[in-house]
Short mmCIF file of C-alpha atoms in Angstrom, two decimals:
data_model
loop_
_atom_site.label_atom_id
_atom_site.label_comp_id
_atom_site.label_asym_id
_atom_site.label_seq_id
_atom_site.Cartn_x
_atom_site.Cartn_y
_atom_site.Cartn_z
CA MET W 218 38.31 72.69 289.04
CA GLN W 219 35.60 74.76 287.20
CA ALA W 220 35.69 78.23 286.32
CA HIS W 221 33.55 79.72 288.85
CA GLU W 222 35.28 77.90 291.62
CA ILE W 223 38.63 79.42 290.33
CA PHE W 224 37.00 82.92 290.70
CA LYS W 225 35.52 82.18 294.19
CA SER W 226 38.80 81.30 295.31
CA ILE W 227 40.56 84.57 294.21
CA ARG W 228 40.12 87.18 297.10
CA ILE W 229 40.08 90.72 295.79
CA PRO W 230 41.90 92.77 298.48
CA GLU W 231 39.71 95.38 300.28
CA LEU W 232 40.47 99.25 300.16
CA VAL W 233 41.53 98.98 303.73
CA ASP W 234 43.99 96.38 302.91
CA VAL W 235 45.63 98.42 300.00
CA ARG W 236 45.73 101.30 302.38
CA GLN W 237 47.59 99.32 305.04
CA TYR W 238 50.03 98.01 302.25
CA VAL W 239 50.71 101.61 301.11
CA ARG W 240 51.50 102.72 304.76
CA THR W 241 54.43 100.13 305.06
CA LEU W 242 56.04 101.38 301.84
CA PRO W 243 59.06 103.41 302.16
CA THR W 244 58.89 107.24 301.39
CA ASN W 245 61.38 106.58 298.20
CA THR W 246 59.15 104.05 296.88
CA LEU W 247 56.09 106.11 297.10
CA MET W 248 57.69 109.24 295.47
CA GLY W 249 58.75 106.85 292.65
CA PHE W 250 55.33 105.58 292.22
CA GLY W 251 54.31 109.27 292.07
CA ALA W 252 56.74 110.54 289.62
CA PHE W 253 55.89 107.56 287.30
CA ALA W 254 52.28 108.27 287.26
CA ALA W 255 53.11 111.90 286.76
CA LEU W 256 55.41 111.30 283.94
CA THR W 257 52.76 108.55 282.26
CA THR W 258 49.89 111.19 282.75
CA TYR W 259 52.09 113.93 280.92
CA TRP W 260 53.23 111.35 278.07
CA TYR W 261 49.60 110.43 277.49
CA ALA W 262 48.82 114.09 277.13
CA THR W 263 51.52 115.31 275.23
CA ARG W 264 52.23 112.29 272.65
CA PRO W 265 52.42 112.91 269.26
CA LYS W 266 49.06 112.47 267.48
CA ALA W 267 49.06 110.31 264.57
CA LEU W 268 48.63 112.04 261.18
CA LYS W 269 45.37 112.06 259.79
CA PRO W 270 45.40 111.81 256.12
CA PRO W 271 43.50 114.37 254.16
CA CYS W 272 42.11 111.70 251.91
CA ASP W 273 41.39 107.89 251.80
CA LEU W 274 44.80 106.32 251.35
CA ALA W 275 43.17 103.48 249.46
CA MET W 276 42.10 105.82 246.63
CA GLN W 277 44.52 108.95 246.22
CA SER W 278 43.58 109.54 242.72
CA VAL W 279 40.61 109.12 240.34
CA GLU W 280 40.20 109.22 236.65
CA VAL W 281 39.26 112.54 234.99
CA LYS W 282 35.78 112.58 232.97
CA GLY W 283 36.70 112.87 229.27
CA GLU W 284 38.52 111.38 226.42
CA GLU W 285 41.97 111.10 227.89
CA PRO W 286 42.48 108.33 230.56
CA ALA W 287 44.19 110.86 233.09
CA ARG W 288 43.90 110.93 236.70
CA ARG W 289 44.06 114.03 239.20
CA SER W 290 44.17 114.21 243.12
CA THR W 291 41.26 113.37 245.06
CA LEU W 292 41.75 116.36 247.11
CA LEU W 293 40.00 118.34 244.35
CA ASP W 294 36.53 119.06 244.63
CA SER W 295 36.24 118.74 240.81
CA ASP W 296 38.15 117.99 237.67
CA GLU W 297 39.63 121.39 237.49
CA VAL W 298 43.35 121.59 238.86
CA LEU W 299 44.26 124.26 241.40
CA VAL W 300 46.21 127.23 240.31
CA TYR W 301 46.36 129.77 243.03
CA TYR W 302 46.11 129.17 246.91
CA TYR W 303 45.65 132.77 248.05
CA ASP W 304 43.68 135.03 245.93
CA ASP W 305 46.33 137.85 246.38
CA VAL W 306 49.37 135.67 245.35
CA THR W 307 49.64 135.06 241.70
CA THR W 308 53.46 136.05 240.99
CA LEU W 309 56.51 135.57 242.69
CA TYR W 310 56.60 139.21 243.59
CA GLU W 311 53.44 139.00 245.46
CA VAL W 312 54.46 135.79 247.00
CA PHE W 313 57.46 137.99 248.85
CA GLN W 314 54.94 140.86 249.33
CA ARG W 315 52.42 138.59 251.45
CA GLY W 316 55.41 137.38 253.36
CA LEU W 317 56.45 140.80 254.27
CA ARG W 318 52.94 141.53 255.50
CA VAL W 319 52.42 138.49 257.28
CA SER W 320 55.72 138.40 258.84
CA ASN W 321 55.31 141.96 260.47
CA ASN W 322 58.83 142.82 259.15
CA GLY W 323 60.61 139.86 260.99
CA PRO W 324 63.48 138.24 259.96
CA CYS W 325 63.99 137.05 256.61
CA LEU W 326 67.39 135.89 255.17
CA GLY W 327 70.15 134.72 257.66
CA HIS W 328 73.56 133.91 257.24
CA ARG W 329 76.82 132.83 259.39
CA LYS W 330 80.30 132.71 259.49
CA PRO W 331 82.23 129.62 261.06
CA ASN W 332 81.63 129.49 264.78
CA GLN W 333 79.34 132.43 264.76
CA PRO W 334 75.57 132.62 265.32
CA TYR W 335 73.30 133.47 262.37
CA GLN W 336 73.00 137.13 261.30
CA TRP W 337 69.41 138.11 260.03
CA ILE W 338 68.11 140.66 257.45
CA SER W 339 64.53 141.91 258.07
CA TYR W 340 61.96 141.63 255.35
CA GLN W 341 61.92 145.26 254.87
CA GLU W 342 65.53 145.26 254.48
CA VAL W 343 65.46 142.63 251.76
CA SER W 344 62.77 144.27 250.18
CA ASP W 345 64.82 147.39 249.76
CA ARG W 346 67.95 145.81 248.70
CA ALA W 347 65.88 144.02 245.99
CA GLU W 348 64.48 147.27 244.88
CA TYR W 349 67.92 148.80 244.40
CA VAL W 350 69.11 145.93 242.69
CA GLY W 351 66.20 146.19 240.22
CA SER W 352 66.62 149.78 239.86
CA ALA W 353 70.32 149.48 239.13
CA LEU W 354 69.71 147.13 236.24
CA LEU W 355 67.20 149.36 234.75
CA HIS W 356 69.80 152.35 235.25
CA ARG W 357 72.28 150.21 233.03
CA GLY W 358 70.22 149.66 230.27
CA CYS W 359 68.04 146.42 231.09
CA LYS W 360 64.33 146.40 230.15
CA PRO W 361 61.50 145.50 232.45
CA ASN W 362 60.09 142.81 230.61
CA SER W 363 60.07 139.02 230.44
CA GLU W 364 62.78 139.13 227.41
CA GLN W 365 65.27 140.39 229.78
CA PHE W 366 67.59 137.74 231.27
CA ILE W 367 69.80 138.10 234.36
CA GLY W 368 72.55 135.24 235.08
CA ILE W 369 73.01 134.23 238.56
CA PHE W 370 76.29 132.47 239.22
CA ALA W 371 76.74 131.79 242.80
CA GLN W 372 76.25 129.38 245.79
CA ASN W 373 73.13 129.56 248.07
CA ARG W 374 73.52 133.04 250.16
CA PRO W 375 71.11 135.91 250.84
CA GLU W 376 72.38 137.90 247.72
CA TRP W 377 71.27 134.96 245.49
CA THR W 378 67.76 135.49 246.86
CA ILE W 379 67.91 139.30 246.83
CA THR W 380 69.07 139.47 243.11
CA GLU W 381 66.23 136.99 242.11
CA LEU W 382 63.76 139.17 244.12
CA GLY W 383 65.27 142.32 242.08
CA CYS W 384 64.56 140.73 238.93
CA TYR W 385 60.90 139.93 239.94
CA THR W 386 60.23 143.44 241.13
CA TYR W 387 60.78 144.84 237.54
CA SER W 388 59.64 141.63 235.66
CA MET W 389 62.91 140.48 234.56
CA VAL W 390 64.04 136.66 234.34
CA ALA W 391 66.77 135.42 236.82
CA VAL W 392 68.57 132.55 234.90
CA PRO W 393 70.58 130.14 237.33
CA LEU W 394 74.20 129.19 236.15
CA TYR W 395 76.11 126.38 237.47
CA ASP W 396 79.27 124.61 236.41
CA THR W 397 78.56 120.93 237.57
CA LEU W 398 78.07 120.11 234.01
CA GLY W 399 81.17 121.69 232.83
CA ALA W 400 82.14 125.22 231.72
CA GLU W 401 80.32 124.49 228.40
CA ALA W 402 77.08 124.39 230.02
CA ILE W 403 77.61 128.01 231.30
CA THR W 404 78.68 129.27 227.97
CA TYR W 405 75.58 127.44 226.32
CA ILE W 406 73.14 129.05 228.60
CA ILE W 407 74.74 132.62 228.37
CA ASN W 408 74.54 132.67 224.61
CA LYS W 409 71.17 130.96 224.46
CA ALA W 410 69.46 133.49 226.56
CA GLU W 411 71.64 136.43 225.35
CA ILE W 412 72.74 137.46 229.00
CA THR W 413 74.56 140.43 229.20
CA PHE W 414 74.48 140.62 233.02
CA VAL W 415 75.76 138.06 235.36
CA PHE W 416 75.85 138.28 239.17
CA CYS W 417 78.33 135.87 240.76
CA ASP W 418 79.65 135.26 244.39
CA ASN W 419 83.41 135.14 244.18
CA THR W 420 86.55 135.93 242.04
CA GLU W 421 86.97 132.26 240.86
CA LYS W 422 83.73 132.32 239.00
CA ALA W 423 84.55 135.96 237.80
CA LYS W 424 87.67 134.73 236.32
CA LEU W 425 85.95 131.57 234.62
CA LEU W 426 83.49 134.18 233.08
CA LEU W 427 86.09 136.45 231.83
CA GLY W 428 87.94 133.48 230.39
CA ASN W 429 84.88 132.62 228.30
CA VAL W 430 85.07 136.36 227.00
CA GLU W 431 88.48 136.39 226.15
CA SER W 432 88.35 133.10 224.27
CA GLY W 433 85.36 134.52 222.14
CA ASP W 434 83.00 131.87 223.56
CA THR W 435 80.73 134.49 225.16
CA PRO W 436 81.01 137.96 223.35
CA GLY W 437 77.67 139.14 224.62
CA LEU W 438 78.72 139.24 228.38
CA ARG W 439 79.08 143.02 229.19
CA THR W 440 78.83 143.14 232.97
CA ILE W 441 79.86 141.13 235.78
CA VAL W 442 78.60 141.98 239.48
CA LEU W 443 80.46 140.25 242.32
CA MET W 444 78.87 139.92 245.69
CA GLU W 445 82.52 139.41 247.54
CA PRO W 446 85.34 141.75 247.54
CA PHE W 447 87.88 141.63 244.62
CA ASP W 448 91.11 143.20 243.29
CA GLU W 449 91.61 146.02 240.95
CA ASP W 450 93.37 143.57 238.50
CA LEU W 451 90.22 141.76 237.77
CA VAL W 452 88.56 145.22 236.90
CA GLU W 453 91.40 145.81 234.40
CA ARG W 454 91.31 142.55 232.97
CA GLY W 455 87.57 143.05 232.02
CA LYS W 456 88.41 146.33 230.59
CA LYS W 457 90.60 144.67 227.91
CA TYR W 458 87.58 142.98 226.58
CA GLY W 459 84.85 145.43 227.05
CA VAL W 460 83.66 143.77 230.29
CA GLU W 461 82.68 145.86 233.27
CA VAL W 462 83.37 144.30 236.79
CA ILE W 463 81.48 145.99 239.53
CA SER W 464 80.54 145.27 243.16
CA LEU W 465 77.07 144.29 244.20
CA ARG W 466 77.53 146.58 247.12
CA ASP W 467 78.08 149.60 245.18
CA GLY W 468 67.23 127.34 230.33
CA ALA W 469 63.57 126.05 230.75
CA LYS W 470 61.06 129.16 230.41
CA LEU W 471 58.96 128.70 233.68
CA THR W 472 56.26 131.54 234.37
CA HIS W 473 55.49 132.86 237.75
CA LYS W 474 52.08 130.99 237.20
CA ASN W 475 53.99 127.71 236.84
CA ILE W 476 55.87 128.30 240.04
CA VAL W 477 52.81 129.61 242.34
CA SER W 478 50.74 126.79 241.30
CA ASN W 479 53.23 124.38 242.09
CA THR W 480 53.53 126.08 245.53
CA THR W 481 49.65 125.96 245.89
CA ALA W 482 49.40 122.33 244.93
CA PHE W 483 52.08 121.49 247.80
CA LEU W 484 50.08 123.90 250.45
CA LYS W 485 46.78 122.12 249.28
CA VAL W 486 48.33 118.65 249.97
CA THR W 487 49.60 119.58 253.54
CA GLU W 488 47.05 121.83 254.60
CA SER W 489 45.59 119.61 257.27
CA ILE W 490 49.11 118.97 258.91
CA LEU W 491 51.24 122.03 258.05
CA THR W 492 50.92 125.65 258.91
CA LEU W 493 53.55 127.72 258.27
CA ASN W 494 54.14 131.31 259.89
CA ALA W 495 56.77 133.76 260.92
CA SER W 496 58.12 131.55 263.61
CA ASP W 497 59.38 128.71 261.06
CA ILE W 498 62.70 128.54 259.82
CA HIS W 499 64.27 126.90 256.76
CA ILE W 500 67.80 125.79 256.30
CA SER W 501 68.89 126.70 252.48
CA TYR W 502 71.65 124.26 251.28
CA LEU W 503 70.30 122.47 248.13
CA PRO W 504 71.25 124.15 245.00
CA LEU W 505 69.17 127.40 244.02
CA ALA W 506 70.08 126.66 240.56
CA HIS W 507 67.27 123.92 240.63
CA MET W 508 63.49 124.49 240.92
CA PHE W 509 63.12 122.53 244.07
CA GLU W 510 64.85 124.69 246.44
CA ARG W 511 63.46 127.87 244.79
CA MET W 512 60.10 126.40 245.26
CA VAL W 513 60.70 125.47 248.99
CA GLN W 514 61.76 129.15 249.59
CA CYS W 515 58.50 130.42 247.91
CA VAL W 516 56.56 128.40 250.37
CA VAL W 517 58.63 129.82 253.17
CA LEU W 518 58.56 133.63 252.02
CA CYS W 519 54.90 133.49 251.28
CA HIS W 520 54.28 132.64 255.05
CA GLY W 521 56.90 135.23 256.49
CA ALA W 522 58.96 132.61 257.84
CA ARG W 523 62.91 132.86 257.87
CA ILE W 524 65.63 131.40 255.47
CA GLY W 525 68.93 130.69 256.94
CA TYR W 526 71.75 129.67 254.41
CA PHE W 527 74.41 127.19 255.10
CA GLN W 528 78.12 128.28 255.15
CA GLY W 529 78.85 126.97 251.48
CA ASP W 530 80.50 123.71 252.93
CA ILE W 531 78.27 120.64 252.95
CA ARG W 532 80.49 119.11 255.60
CA LEU W 533 79.46 121.62 257.86
CA LEU W 534 75.94 121.27 257.44
CA MET W 535 75.38 119.80 260.50
CA ASP W 536 76.89 122.29 262.54
CA ASP W 537 74.66 124.99 260.79
CA LEU W 538 71.69 122.82 261.69
CA LYS W 539 72.74 122.58 265.30
CA VAL W 540 72.91 126.40 265.36
CA LEU W 541 69.82 127.40 263.07
CA GLN W 542 67.59 124.56 264.62
CA PRO W 543 65.24 124.81 261.54
CA THR W 544 61.95 123.49 261.56
CA ILE W 545 62.00 123.01 257.52
CA PHE W 546 64.79 120.85 256.43
CA PRO W 547 63.96 119.77 252.42
CA VAL W 548 66.05 116.51 251.50
CA VAL W 549 66.42 114.75 248.04
CA PRO W 550 66.88 110.92 247.95
CA ARG W 551 70.62 111.25 246.87
CA LEU W 552 71.40 112.94 250.16
CA LEU W 553 69.74 110.01 251.99
CA ASN W 554 71.62 107.58 250.13
CA ARG W 555 68.40 106.94 248.26
CA MET W 556 66.69 105.47 251.34
CA PHE W 557 63.40 106.97 250.10
CA ASP W 558 61.82 107.24 246.68
CA ARG W 559 59.00 109.63 247.51
CA GLY W 560 57.89 112.51 245.24
CA TYR W 561 58.66 112.89 241.58
CA GLY W 562 59.01 115.97 239.14
CA GLN W 563 61.50 117.81 236.90
CA THR W 564 62.17 121.44 236.09
CA GLU W 565 59.75 121.30 233.21
CA CYS W 566 56.72 120.89 235.69
CA THR W 567 58.35 123.23 238.20
CA ALA W 568 59.81 120.64 240.68
CA GLY W 569 56.88 118.42 241.31
CA CYS W 570 53.85 116.85 239.67
CA SER W 571 53.33 114.03 242.39
CA LEU W 572 53.36 114.11 245.93
CA THR W 573 53.30 111.68 248.93
CA ILE W 574 50.14 112.21 250.88
CA PRO W 575 50.82 113.14 254.58
CA GLY W 576 50.17 109.95 256.48
CA ASP W 577 50.95 107.62 253.87
CA TRP W 578 54.10 105.63 255.09
CA THR W 579 54.04 103.02 252.47
CA ALA W 580 57.19 102.77 250.04
CA GLY W 581 57.63 102.03 246.53
CA HIS W 582 55.72 104.73 244.76
CA VAL W 583 55.87 108.40 244.35
CA GLY W 584 52.69 109.41 245.60
CA ALA W 585 49.41 110.81 243.77
CA PRO W 586 49.15 113.38 241.23
CA MET W 587 49.73 116.93 242.66
CA PRO W 588 46.58 119.22 242.62
CA CYS W 589 47.82 121.51 240.29
CA ASN W 590 48.25 118.94 237.43
CA TYR W 591 47.01 115.82 235.78
CA VAL W 592 48.80 112.68 235.11
CA LYS W 593 48.35 110.06 232.29
CA LEU W 594 50.10 107.36 231.08
CA VAL W 595 50.74 106.71 227.20
CA ASP W 596 51.65 103.47 225.43
CA VAL W 597 55.33 102.83 225.03
CA GLU W 598 55.04 99.93 222.32
CA ASP W 599 58.57 99.23 221.81
CA MET W 600 59.02 98.41 225.59
CA ASN W 601 55.72 96.53 225.82
CA TYR W 602 54.06 99.18 228.10
CA PHE W 603 50.33 99.76 227.30
CA ALA W 604 48.13 102.34 229.02
CA ALA W 605 45.26 99.75 228.88
CA LYS W 606 47.28 97.77 231.63
CA GLY W 607 47.99 100.70 233.63
CA GLU W 608 51.44 101.21 232.35
CA GLY W 609 53.19 103.60 230.07
CA GLU W 610 55.24 107.10 229.73
CA VAL W 611 54.42 109.70 232.46
CA CYS W 612 52.67 112.63 230.88
CA VAL W 613 51.71 115.87 232.84
CA LYS W 614 49.26 118.60 231.97
CA GLY W 615 48.37 121.46 234.29
CA ALA W 616 49.59 125.17 235.66
CA ASN W 617 52.77 124.05 236.50
CA VAL W 618 53.96 122.54 233.22
CA PHE W 619 56.49 125.03 231.41
CA GLN W 620 56.05 126.99 228.65
CA GLY W 621 58.87 125.39 226.44
CA TYR W 622 62.76 125.54 226.12
CA LEU W 623 64.24 128.97 225.32
CA LYS W 624 64.83 129.67 221.67
CA ASP W 625 64.42 125.74 220.93
CA ASP W 626 61.29 125.00 219.21
CA GLU W 627 62.47 121.46 218.25
CA LYS W 628 63.31 120.60 221.51
CA THR W 629 60.18 122.03 222.81
CA ALA W 630 58.08 120.10 220.45
CA GLU W 631 59.71 117.03 221.66
CA ALA W 632 58.65 117.43 225.22
CA LEU W 633 55.16 119.25 224.61
CA ASP W 634 52.49 117.59 222.41
CA LYS W 635 50.06 119.91 220.74
CA ASP W 636 47.42 119.61 223.44
CA GLY W 637 49.79 120.90 226.12
CA TRP W 638 50.76 117.52 227.59
CA LEU W 639 54.71 117.24 228.77
CA HIS W 640 56.17 113.88 228.16
CA THR W 641 58.50 113.33 230.82
CA GLY W 642 60.53 110.20 229.53
CA ASP W 643 59.94 108.23 232.38
CA VAL W 644 57.85 105.07 232.58
CA GLY W 645 55.39 104.64 235.16
CA LYS W 646 52.51 102.28 236.56
CA TRP W 647 49.34 103.15 238.60
CA MET W 648 49.15 101.42 241.89
CA ALA W 649 45.74 99.93 243.17
CA ASN W 650 45.55 102.93 245.62
CA GLY W 651 45.79 105.30 242.87
CA THR W 652 49.45 106.26 243.42
CA LEU W 653 52.30 106.40 240.66
CA LYS W 654 55.33 104.07 240.59
CA ILE W 655 58.02 104.68 238.28
CA ILE W 656 59.34 101.76 236.85
CA ASP W 657 61.42 102.37 233.75
CA ARG W 658 62.88 105.09 231.42
CA LYS W 659 62.01 105.59 227.66
CA LYS W 660 64.71 107.84 226.55
CA HIS W 661 68.18 106.51 225.49
CA ILE W 662 66.91 103.17 224.33
CA PHE W 663 68.62 100.92 221.89
CA LYS W 664 68.00 98.07 219.85
CA LEU W 665 70.42 95.51 219.61
CA ALA W 666 71.50 93.09 216.57
CA GLN W 667 69.31 90.28 217.89
CA GLY W 668 66.23 92.91 217.95
CA GLU W 669 65.89 93.55 221.75
CA TYR W 670 65.80 96.89 223.21
CA ILE W 671 67.94 97.89 226.16
CA ALA W 672 67.86 100.91 228.14
CA PRO W 673 71.51 101.92 229.45
CA GLU W 674 70.34 104.08 232.38
CA LYS W 675 68.33 101.06 233.77
CA ILE W 676 71.33 98.63 233.24
CA GLU W 677 73.53 101.39 234.96
CA ASN W 678 71.11 101.67 238.09
CA VAL W 679 71.21 97.87 238.37
CA TYR W 680 75.13 97.64 238.41
CA THR W 681 75.85 100.66 240.39
CA ARG W 682 73.37 99.84 243.14
CA ASP W 683 75.09 98.46 246.22
CA PHE W 684 78.26 98.27 244.08
CA LYS W 685 80.72 98.93 247.06
CA ASN W 686 79.04 96.23 249.19
CA ALA W 687 79.09 93.70 246.54
CA VAL W 688 82.99 94.16 245.41
CA LEU W 689 83.70 94.40 248.97
CA GLU W 690 82.21 91.02 249.76
CA ASP W 691 84.03 89.53 246.84
CA LEU W 692 87.40 90.94 248.22
CA LEU W 693 86.86 89.74 251.56
CA ARG W 694 85.98 86.24 250.41
CA LEU W 695 88.95 85.95 248.36
CA GLY W 696 91.10 87.25 250.91
CA LYS W 697 89.85 84.69 253.34
CA GLU W 698 90.39 81.91 250.95
CA ALA W 699 93.94 82.99 250.37
CA GLY W 700 94.37 82.95 254.30
CA LEU W 701 94.70 86.74 254.75
CA LYS W 702 94.21 87.70 258.59
CA SER W 703 91.46 90.00 259.53
CA PHE W 704 94.17 93.08 259.80
CA GLU W 705 95.39 92.12 256.34
CA GLN W 706 92.09 92.39 254.54
CA VAL W 707 90.49 95.48 252.57
CA SER W 708 88.18 97.34 254.96
CA ASP W 709 86.85 99.99 252.84
CA MET W 710 87.12 101.13 249.06
CA LEU W 711 86.20 104.11 246.85
CA PRO W 712 84.40 102.94 244.03
CA ARG W 713 84.87 104.67 240.61
CA ILE W 714 81.69 104.12 238.56
CA VAL W 715 82.05 103.60 234.75
CA ARG W 716 79.35 104.64 232.63
CA LEU W 717 78.06 101.67 230.34
CA GLU W 718 78.63 103.05 226.73
#
C-alpha cells in the first residue's frame, strides 16, 4: 500500500466526536486528567533552568601577551588580573562593614546546643564584641600594627570569628593554631611568630599551652584567654610560670589584599549564577585554621549573610544541616570520599588559584585560572615534563599570592622566585579547553640506584586508592576457596595505611 493511501485510510476524529468521548468518561478520570495537566504546566513553568556558563567552555583560559607563557581567565576583559570586586572593600575590616550595612543589622553568627534551635548574634553585636576584644588587646599592651600576632586555638564557633574581627579592627594579625600535626606544630608557630596572646576554647587546650610553657618550649607566652568557663586551679597553675589565664567574657603571611582578591575572583566567576544577600545561610564546619573556610566566610560576611556553626562534632553535622537549612555548604574532596576533583589551590595563594566554571560538569580537571591570578607551567626536566608540551610545574602569580613565610627567608626563596611566581610543587597539564589538570607532584622525588626517579606520594596514592575494597576482595576470594560459608566471611575492615618510606 502506498503512503498516500495509508494517510487516506486514517480518519482524524472530529471535534464533536472528541466531546462525545469526553462526556462518557467518569468524573474521577476527568479530575485526574486535569490534575496531571496542571502539574505538567507547573513543572514546565518552575523547572530548574540550565546554568548558562559565563564563557565558552571550550576556551576557558587564554595565553597572556608577553614573554612568559602564562594563561589567564577568559572572564577578564584584559590581561590585568582582578583585585577588588567592590570599590569600598579592600580590607577584611571593610568586608565586615559592608556586610553590616547591607544586612540592615540582620543575624550574623549562630550556634546551637544539642536538640536546640540556633541562637543568633546580630551584625552590630558582633561588631561591638570585636571592638571590645581589640580594645582589650590594646589595653594589655598589644600594638595596632601588622607585626602584632594573636593566636587562636579553637574549634569553629562565634568567638573564633569575633576574635579574628577584633584583630582586624586594630590592624593586628590573627594566627590560627591547630594540633592535627602534633603539639610540636603549636610550639613552632608560637615561637616563630613570637605570640604572647592566645585565645582558646576549652581547658584541655589551655592545659596543653601551659604544659608547653612549663617545659620551657614556649617561654614567650604570657596570656591565655579562654572562651569557656574554667576553674581557679588553672589560674593558679598559670601564675607559677608567669602566664595570666583570663576569660573572654571578662604561618604564611597573607595580607588583606591577598584574601580580598581571592574573594573577588570567586565573585567574578560566579556573578552570573550566584547572588548572595542577607537571606543566605552558611554552615561553618571546615576548620577555620585553614584559608578555605575563612575565604568562604569573607564572601558570606561581605553580603550580610548569616554563619551558623556546627556543634563541634562532625557526626552531628547532618542534624545541624537539618536544623539550620543552609543555602551555602562548602565541601572538600576528602569529605566526599574523593568523588570530585574540582578546584585547586593552597594557603600560599589564599586557598584558590583555579576554579571550575559554573555550567562545566566535566571531570578530570581543576578548572581555569581564577581572575585574580595567572598560571604558567615550567619545565621539570628530571621528570620529563616540558612546558612546550603543555606540561610542567604549576606556578601562580597574582594579587592572591602570599608575601612569604614568616621569618623564614630561605623557605620563602624556595617558594617565590624573583619575579613573584609561586612554585607550587604540583605538576599540571593544560587541557584543550584551557582548564588545568594536576597530574603529578614535583616535591619529594628520589633517584634510585638504577638512575630512575620516583615520587613516593604518587606511589602512596596509587596503593591507598581503593585499598579497602581490594583487600576485601582478596579475603573473600581466599575464604570462598577454603570453603567458608557466607556468615563466616569477613564483612568489613578498618585499613591501617602504612606510609611508604
